[in-house]
Structure formats: structure tokens, C-alpha cells
Amino acid sequence: MANSGELEIPPKLKAVRPYLLLARDHDKRDPVVAFFCRHYAMETALALDKQDKSPDNKIFLSGLMDRLEKSKEDLRSDEILSNELASQAHVETCASKIFVYADNEDRAGRFHKAMLKSFYKSGLLFDVMQTFGELSEDLQKTRKYAKWKVTYITGCQKRGETPH
Amino acid sequence: TTALAGASAASMEQDELSQRLQQLRNQ
């Protein structure tokens, strides 16, 4: 399924769009993370579809499921993907790396697009980590902080203020 | 009855997708 098809998301399922964009971001660089972003998007879309079924949803869900199964097949030999704990650790490492970069830039007072995007992406990846079960208290706090930072810095930029 | 049939078909499809997703993780 072409990537573009993947992003023709029915209106009622549009909440999964950020995770599919993040998956596309990682398709080449980190297929394991891309797989779990799509997996979380699928879980979320299935839950949304339960509330409000529509033929459009079904076409989209089947297409995403096909893509997930193909990804799993393509990554058959990947040791990380075949081990749940290794997968969880891998996604957490990726999320934490992106968060630490953003946090360091923030603490150094360097406010720029890449830093904002990194807070945003790390927040999404901490969401994706819920596919492995409930987040630890620490990760829940980090996830909340990353999302709050995106809102706070975006607000400052809109008001023409310097975030502190 | 048609609506009912439609609804049960839709939920069967949902279940099928959920099962496929679960299998993906267990493979």
C-alpha cells in the first residue's frame, strides 16, 4: 500500500494521523519504531471505529492492517521485533533520546523549530509506548512534560514572548 | 433486520481486525 494511501484517513479516525506521519518519518531510519507507531495507530483507530463504524473506516483499517502485516514480514529477521521486551526498550530509548535533545536545547535557552518538533515527537512516542502496557510513573511525567512544553512554547511564540 | 445484519457484519469485521492485530504481536 502506498504511503499516500495510508494517509487518506477517514475524518473520524484523524486522531491517528500524527502516529502515521511519525511512522513514515522512521520507515527508513528505524523500521521497528515505525512498526510500533503504526501498531499504536491501528489500536487507536480500532477503538475509535468501535464508537462510530463507517465503510470508510473499514477500508482504511484493512489497508493499515495489511501494511502492518507486511512490515512484520519484512522485519521477520529483526531480533528486536521478535522480542517484546527488547522492542519496548528500543522504543523507549528512541523516545528518550529525542526528549533529551529537546530538553537540553530548552535548558540552554535555544528555542527553535527542531527543538519544538522533538518535544512533540517524543510525546507521541511516549503515547506509542502504551502499546506495551501502562507507562511507568516517570515516563508518564516525561510524556506529560513534553506535551506541556509543546503547548507552552507554541503559546509563547503566538504571543511573541520568549519562553523561559 | 438488514440494519441488524449490517451491524453484526461490521462488528465481525472489527473482531477479525483485532484478532489479526493480536496475532501480529504474538508471532
mmCIF file of C-alpha atoms in Angstrom:
data_model
loop_
_atom_site.group_PDB
_atom_site.id
_atom_site.type_symbol
_atom_site.label_atom_id
_atom_site.label_comp_id
_atom_site.label_asym_id
_atom_site.label_seq_id
_atom_site.Cartn_x
_atom_site.Cartn_y
_atom_site.Cartn_z
ATOM 1 C CA MET A 1 0.000 0.000 0.000
ATOM 2 C CA ALA A 2 1.471 3.341 -0.998
ATOM 3 C CA ASN A 3 2.270 5.685 1.819
ATOM 4 C CA SER A 4 -0.103 8.278 0.425
ATOM 5 C CA GLY A 5 -2.981 5.738 0.661
ATOM 6 C CA GLU A 6 -2.089 5.298 4.284
ATOM 7 C CA LEU A 7 -2.666 8.971 4.940
ATOM 8 C CA GLU A 8 -6.135 9.118 3.385
ATOM 9 C CA ILE A 9 -7.609 8.889 6.847
ATOM 10 C CA PRO A 10 -11.394 8.962 7.369
ATOM 11 C CA PRO A 11 -12.417 12.082 9.352
ATOM 12 C CA LYS A 12 -13.493 10.066 12.394
ATOM 13 C CA LEU A 13 -10.086 8.423 12.617
ATOM 14 C CA LYS A 14 -7.969 11.518 12.027
ATOM 15 C CA ALA A 15 -6.601 11.368 15.582
ATOM 16 C CA VAL A 16 -4.167 8.671 14.357
ATOM 17 C CA ARG A 17 -2.626 10.889 11.691
ATOM 18 C CA PRO A 18 0.325 12.104 13.864
ATOM 19 C CA TYR A 19 1.375 8.493 14.573
ATOM 20 C CA LEU A 20 1.264 7.559 10.881
ATOM 21 C CA LEU A 21 3.334 10.621 9.984
ATOM 22 C CA LEU A 22 5.802 9.636 12.715
ATOM 23 C CA ALA A 23 5.882 6.099 11.305
ATOM 24 C CA ARG A 24 6.726 7.474 7.864
ATOM 25 C CA ASP A 25 9.487 9.551 9.490
ATOM 26 C CA HIS A 26 11.042 6.360 10.829
ATOM 27 C CA ASP A 27 10.409 3.925 7.980
ATOM 28 C CA LYS A 28 13.975 4.152 6.725
ATOM 29 C CA ARG A 29 15.815 5.232 9.849
ATOM 30 C CA ASP A 30 14.171 2.883 12.370
ATOM 31 C CA PRO A 31 11.646 0.344 10.981
ATOM 32 C CA VAL A 32 10.987 -1.113 14.441
ATOM 33 C CA VAL A 33 9.820 2.263 15.763
ATOM 34 C CA ALA A 34 7.817 2.780 12.554
ATOM 35 C CA PHE A 35 6.129 -0.596 13.100
ATOM 36 C CA PHE A 36 5.035 0.280 16.633
ATOM 37 C CA CYS A 37 3.831 3.747 15.601
ATOM 38 C CA ARG A 38 1.552 2.054 13.050
ATOM 39 C CA HIS A 39 0.581 -0.594 15.582
ATOM 40 C CA TYR A 40 -0.477 2.061 18.096
ATOM 41 C CA ALA A 41 -2.317 3.920 15.321
ATOM 42 C CA MET A 42 -4.177 0.698 14.490
ATOM 43 C CA GLU A 43 -5.134 0.056 18.127
ATOM 44 C CA THR A 44 -6.348 3.643 18.465
ATOM 45 C CA ALA A 45 -8.246 3.561 15.154
ATOM 46 C CA LEU A 46 -9.969 0.280 16.089
ATOM 47 C CA ALA A 47 -11.107 1.814 19.379
ATOM 48 C CA LEU A 48 -12.399 4.920 17.568
ATOM 49 C CA ASP A 49 -14.153 2.747 14.964
ATOM 50 C CA LYS A 50 -15.978 0.878 17.743
ATOM 51 C CA GLN A 51 -17.625 4.157 18.685
ATOM 52 C CA ASP A 52 -18.566 5.086 15.151
ATOM 53 C CA LYS A 53 -18.405 2.485 12.383
ATOM 54 C CA SER A 54 -18.324 3.528 8.734
ATOM 55 C CA PRO A 55 -17.371 1.806 5.445
ATOM 56 C CA ASP A 56 -14.558 4.367 5.016
ATOM 57 C CA ASN A 57 -13.126 3.300 8.346
ATOM 58 C CA LYS A 58 -13.144 -0.331 7.293
ATOM 59 C CA ILE A 59 -11.228 0.333 4.069
ATOM 60 C CA PHE A 60 -8.645 2.382 5.958
ATOM 61 C CA LEU A 61 -8.326 -0.158 8.804
ATOM 62 C CA SER A 62 -7.886 -3.077 6.410
ATOM 63 C CA GLY A 63 -5.234 -1.176 4.486
ATOM 64 C CA LEU A 64 -3.327 -0.288 7.649
ATOM 65 C CA MET A 65 -3.575 -3.876 8.880
ATOM 66 C CA ASP A 66 -2.165 -5.134 5.556
ATOM 67 C CA ARG A 67 0.695 -2.646 5.903
ATOM 68 C CA LEU A 68 1.426 -3.822 9.452
ATOM 69 C CA GLU A 69 1.481 -7.476 8.410
ATOM 70 C CA LYS A 70 3.798 -6.675 5.532
ATOM 71 C CA SER A 71 6.107 -4.704 7.858
ATOM 72 C CA LYS A 72 6.210 -7.623 10.266
ATOM 73 C CA GLU A 73 7.070 -9.958 7.382
ATOM 74 C CA ASP A 74 9.795 -7.607 6.133
ATOM 75 C CA LEU A 75 11.258 -7.456 9.661
ATOM 76 C CA ARG A 76 10.998 -11.191 10.196
ATOM 77 C CA SER A 77 14.726 -11.483 10.877
ATOM 78 C CA ASP A 78 14.891 -8.464 13.180
ATOM 79 C CA GLU A 79 15.797 -9.728 16.652
ATOM 80 C CA ILE A 80 14.352 -6.725 18.432
ATOM 81 C CA LEU A 81 10.896 -7.021 16.874
ATOM 82 C CA SER A 82 10.647 -10.691 17.750
ATOM 83 C CA ASN A 83 11.136 -9.891 21.431
ATOM 84 C CA GLU A 84 8.525 -7.796 23.253
ATOM 85 C CA LEU A 85 10.877 -6.570 25.999
ATOM 86 C CA ALA A 86 13.597 -5.685 23.508
ATOM 87 C CA SER A 87 11.019 -3.822 21.419
ATOM 88 C CA GLN A 88 9.780 -1.898 24.429
ATOM 89 C CA ALA A 89 13.340 -0.943 25.412
ATOM 90 C CA HIS A 90 14.095 0.055 21.832
ATOM 91 C CA VAL A 91 11.116 2.390 21.513
ATOM 92 C CA GLU A 92 11.805 3.855 24.959
ATOM 93 C CA THR A 93 15.434 4.548 24.032
ATOM 94 C CA CYS A 94 14.322 6.290 20.865
ATOM 95 C CA ALA A 95 11.694 8.389 22.678
ATOM 96 C CA SER A 96 14.103 9.308 25.480
ATOM 97 C CA LYS A 97 16.877 10.272 23.055
ATOM 98 C CA ILE A 98 14.569 12.679 21.228
ATOM 99 C CA PHE A 99 13.239 14.067 24.522
ATOM 100 C CA VAL A 100 16.739 14.630 25.994
ATOM 101 C CA TYR A 101 17.783 16.544 22.866
ATOM 102 C CA ALA A 102 14.760 18.839 23.169
ATOM 103 C CA ASP A 103 15.192 19.236 26.921
ATOM 104 C CA ASN A 104 18.886 20.146 26.567
ATOM 105 C CA GLU A 105 18.085 22.766 23.925
ATOM 106 C CA ASP A 106 15.319 24.127 26.129
ATOM 107 C CA ARG A 107 17.557 24.365 29.204
ATOM 108 C CA ALA A 108 20.216 26.096 27.106
ATOM 109 C CA GLY A 109 17.591 28.654 26.110
ATOM 110 C CA ARG A 110 17.804 27.648 22.453
ATOM 111 C CA PHE A 111 14.211 27.786 21.227
ATOM 112 C CA HIS A 112 13.861 26.642 17.615
ATOM 113 C CA LYS A 113 11.630 24.528 15.379
ATOM 114 C CA ALA A 114 13.725 21.360 15.708
ATOM 115 C CA MET A 115 13.538 21.574 19.489
ATOM 116 C CA LEU A 116 9.759 22.073 19.440
ATOM 117 C CA LYS A 117 9.322 19.214 16.947
ATOM 118 C CA SER A 118 11.444 16.984 19.181
ATOM 119 C CA PHE A 119 9.290 17.652 22.239
ATOM 120 C CA TYR A 120 6.241 16.929 20.061
ATOM 121 C CA LYS A 121 7.666 13.682 18.607
ATOM 122 C CA SER A 122 8.863 12.412 21.981
ATOM 123 C CA GLY A 123 5.349 12.998 23.384
ATOM 124 C CA LEU A 124 3.898 10.923 20.555
ATOM 125 C CA LEU A 125 6.462 8.158 21.086
ATOM 126 C CA PHE A 126 5.610 8.000 24.777
ATOM 127 C CA ASP A 127 1.979 7.581 23.652
ATOM 128 C CA VAL A 128 3.084 4.725 21.384
ATOM 129 C CA MET A 129 4.881 3.089 24.324
ATOM 130 C CA GLN A 130 1.452 2.457 25.854
ATOM 131 C CA THR A 131 1.132 -0.419 23.411
ATOM 132 C CA PHE A 132 3.474 -2.309 25.749
ATOM 133 C CA GLY A 133 1.304 -1.602 28.765
ATOM 134 C CA GLU A 134 0.909 1.192 31.288
ATOM 135 C CA LEU A 135 3.791 3.678 31.367
ATOM 136 C CA SER A 136 5.934 3.907 34.493
ATOM 137 C CA GLU A 137 5.276 6.958 36.644
ATOM 138 C CA ASP A 138 8.489 8.564 35.420
ATOM 139 C CA LEU A 139 7.575 8.079 31.779
ATOM 140 C CA GLN A 140 4.070 9.379 32.387
ATOM 141 C CA LYS A 141 5.577 12.551 33.890
ATOM 142 C CA THR A 142 8.042 12.918 30.998
ATOM 143 C CA ARG A 143 5.259 12.385 28.465
ATOM 144 C CA LYS A 144 3.075 14.997 30.173
ATOM 145 C CA TYR A 145 6.020 17.438 30.406
ATOM 146 C CA ALA A 146 6.888 17.034 26.716
ATOM 147 C CA LYS A 147 3.289 17.709 25.677
ATOM 148 C CA TRP A 148 3.009 20.646 28.060
ATOM 149 C CA LYS A 149 6.248 22.125 26.656
ATOM 150 C CA VAL A 150 4.855 21.996 23.103
ATOM 151 C CA THR A 151 1.718 23.838 24.206
ATOM 152 C CA TYR A 152 3.654 26.351 26.329
ATOM 153 C CA ILE A 153 6.314 27.210 23.708
ATOM 154 C CA THR A 154 3.744 27.381 20.900
ATOM 155 C CA GLY A 155 1.694 29.751 23.052
ATOM 156 C CA CYS A 156 4.725 31.971 23.729
ATOM 157 C CA GLN A 157 5.536 32.095 20.019
ATOM 158 C CA LYS A 158 1.959 33.113 19.214
ATOM 159 C CA ARG A 159 2.125 35.890 21.822
ATOM 160 C CA GLY A 160 5.563 36.952 20.674
ATOM 161 C CA GLU A 161 7.018 36.131 24.102
ATOM 162 C CA THR A 162 10.326 34.407 24.858
ATOM 163 C CA PRO A 163 9.728 31.107 26.655
ATOM 164 C CA HIS A 164 11.664 30.823 29.916
ATOM 165 C CA THR B 1 -33.130 -6.957 10.108
ATOM 166 C CA THR B 2 -30.924 -5.555 7.376
ATOM 167 C CA ALA B 3 -29.559 -2.916 9.746
ATOM 168 C CA LEU B 4 -29.014 -5.602 12.351
ATOM 169 C CA ALA B 5 -27.241 -7.828 9.832
ATOM 170 C CA GLY B 6 -25.105 -4.862 8.774
ATOM 171 C CA ALA B 7 -24.176 -4.071 12.350
ATOM 172 C CA SER B 8 -23.219 -7.642 13.178
ATOM 173 C CA ALA B 9 -21.176 -7.916 9.964
ATOM 174 C CA ALA B 10 -19.353 -4.715 10.892
ATOM 175 C CA SER B 11 -18.568 -5.930 14.393
ATOM 176 C CA MET B 12 -17.387 -9.267 12.988
ATOM 177 C CA GLU B 13 -15.001 -7.371 10.720
ATOM 178 C CA GLN B 14 -13.825 -5.368 13.733
ATOM 179 C CA ASP B 15 -13.179 -8.544 15.671
ATOM 180 C CA GLU B 16 -11.299 -10.034 12.740
ATOM 181 C CA LEU B 17 -9.029 -6.988 12.574
ATOM 182 C CA SER B 18 -8.480 -7.055 16.345
ATOM 183 C CA GLN B 19 -7.532 -10.719 16.130
ATOM 184 C CA ARG B 20 -5.119 -10.049 13.261
ATOM 185 C CA LEU B 21 -3.540 -7.279 15.323
ATOM 186 C CA GLN B 22 -3.195 -9.556 18.344
ATOM 187 C CA GLN B 23 -1.665 -12.320 16.194
ATOM 188 C CA LEU B 24 0.856 -9.843 14.856
ATOM 189 C CA ARG B 25 2.169 -9.295 18.373
ATOM 190 C CA ASN B 26 2.173 -12.967 19.285
ATOM 191 C CA GLN B 27 4.025 -14.127 16.193
#
